[in-house]
XYZ file of C-alpha atoms in Angstrom:
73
model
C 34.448 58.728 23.835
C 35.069 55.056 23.543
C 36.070 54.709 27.488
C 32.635 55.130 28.611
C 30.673 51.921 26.665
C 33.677 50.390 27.952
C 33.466 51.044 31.373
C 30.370 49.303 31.820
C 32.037 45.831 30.055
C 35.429 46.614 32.431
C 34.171 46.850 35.837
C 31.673 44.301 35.658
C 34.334 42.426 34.543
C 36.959 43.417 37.118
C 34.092 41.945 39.437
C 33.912 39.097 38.009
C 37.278 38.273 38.043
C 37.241 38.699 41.922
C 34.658 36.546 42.069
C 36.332 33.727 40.378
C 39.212 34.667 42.401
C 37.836 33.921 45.810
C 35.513 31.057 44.402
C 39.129 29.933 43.286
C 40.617 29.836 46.638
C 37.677 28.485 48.493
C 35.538 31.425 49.593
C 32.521 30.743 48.759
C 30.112 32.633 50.389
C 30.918 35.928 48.225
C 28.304 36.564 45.982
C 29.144 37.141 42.062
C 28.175 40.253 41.137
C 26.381 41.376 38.150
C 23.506 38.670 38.816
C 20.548 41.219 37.780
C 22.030 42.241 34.254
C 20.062 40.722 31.388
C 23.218 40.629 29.502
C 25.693 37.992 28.383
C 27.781 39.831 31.645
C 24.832 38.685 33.709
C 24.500 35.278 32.109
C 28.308 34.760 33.487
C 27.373 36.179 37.031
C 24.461 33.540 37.601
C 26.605 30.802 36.237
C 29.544 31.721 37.718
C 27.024 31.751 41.062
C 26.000 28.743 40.478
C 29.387 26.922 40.189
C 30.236 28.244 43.669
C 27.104 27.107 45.364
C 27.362 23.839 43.571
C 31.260 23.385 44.888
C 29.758 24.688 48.398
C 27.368 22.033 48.265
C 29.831 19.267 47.018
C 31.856 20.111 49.999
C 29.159 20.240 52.494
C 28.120 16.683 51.261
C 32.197 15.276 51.314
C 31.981 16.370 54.771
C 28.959 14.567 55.891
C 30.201 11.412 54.197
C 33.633 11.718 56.062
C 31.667 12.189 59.313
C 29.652 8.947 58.594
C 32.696 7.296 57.517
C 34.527 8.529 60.877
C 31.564 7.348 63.140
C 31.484 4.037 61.328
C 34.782 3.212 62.075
């Protein structure tokens, strides 16, 4: 009886924890899922979203400046 509230906390979770897992070891194109829920579970998913694209974007932008630092030289 209590395993089925549960079950939708767990495997949203469970998602979420591969999601942090690839963001972790720099895949970044995976998208978190969960992003639609109007929960606190969905409030994680966007932001957890939103750190990847930000870290996707920081590295997109180290890479431009190492180009312009390569063709400067």
């Amino acid at each position: 009886i209590v395993w089925l509230p549960l079950r939708g906390v767990v495997r949203p979770l469970l998602g979420l924890s591969a999601a942090t897992a690839a963001i972790a070891a720099g895949r970044l194109d995976q998208p978190a899922p969960g992003q639609s829920r109007t929960d606190e579970l969905g409030d994680m998913a966007r932001a957890l979203e939103g750190f990847g694209a930000g870290l996707g974007e920081k590295a997109a932008l180290e890479a431009l400046q190492a180009e312009e630092r390569g063709q400067a030289e």
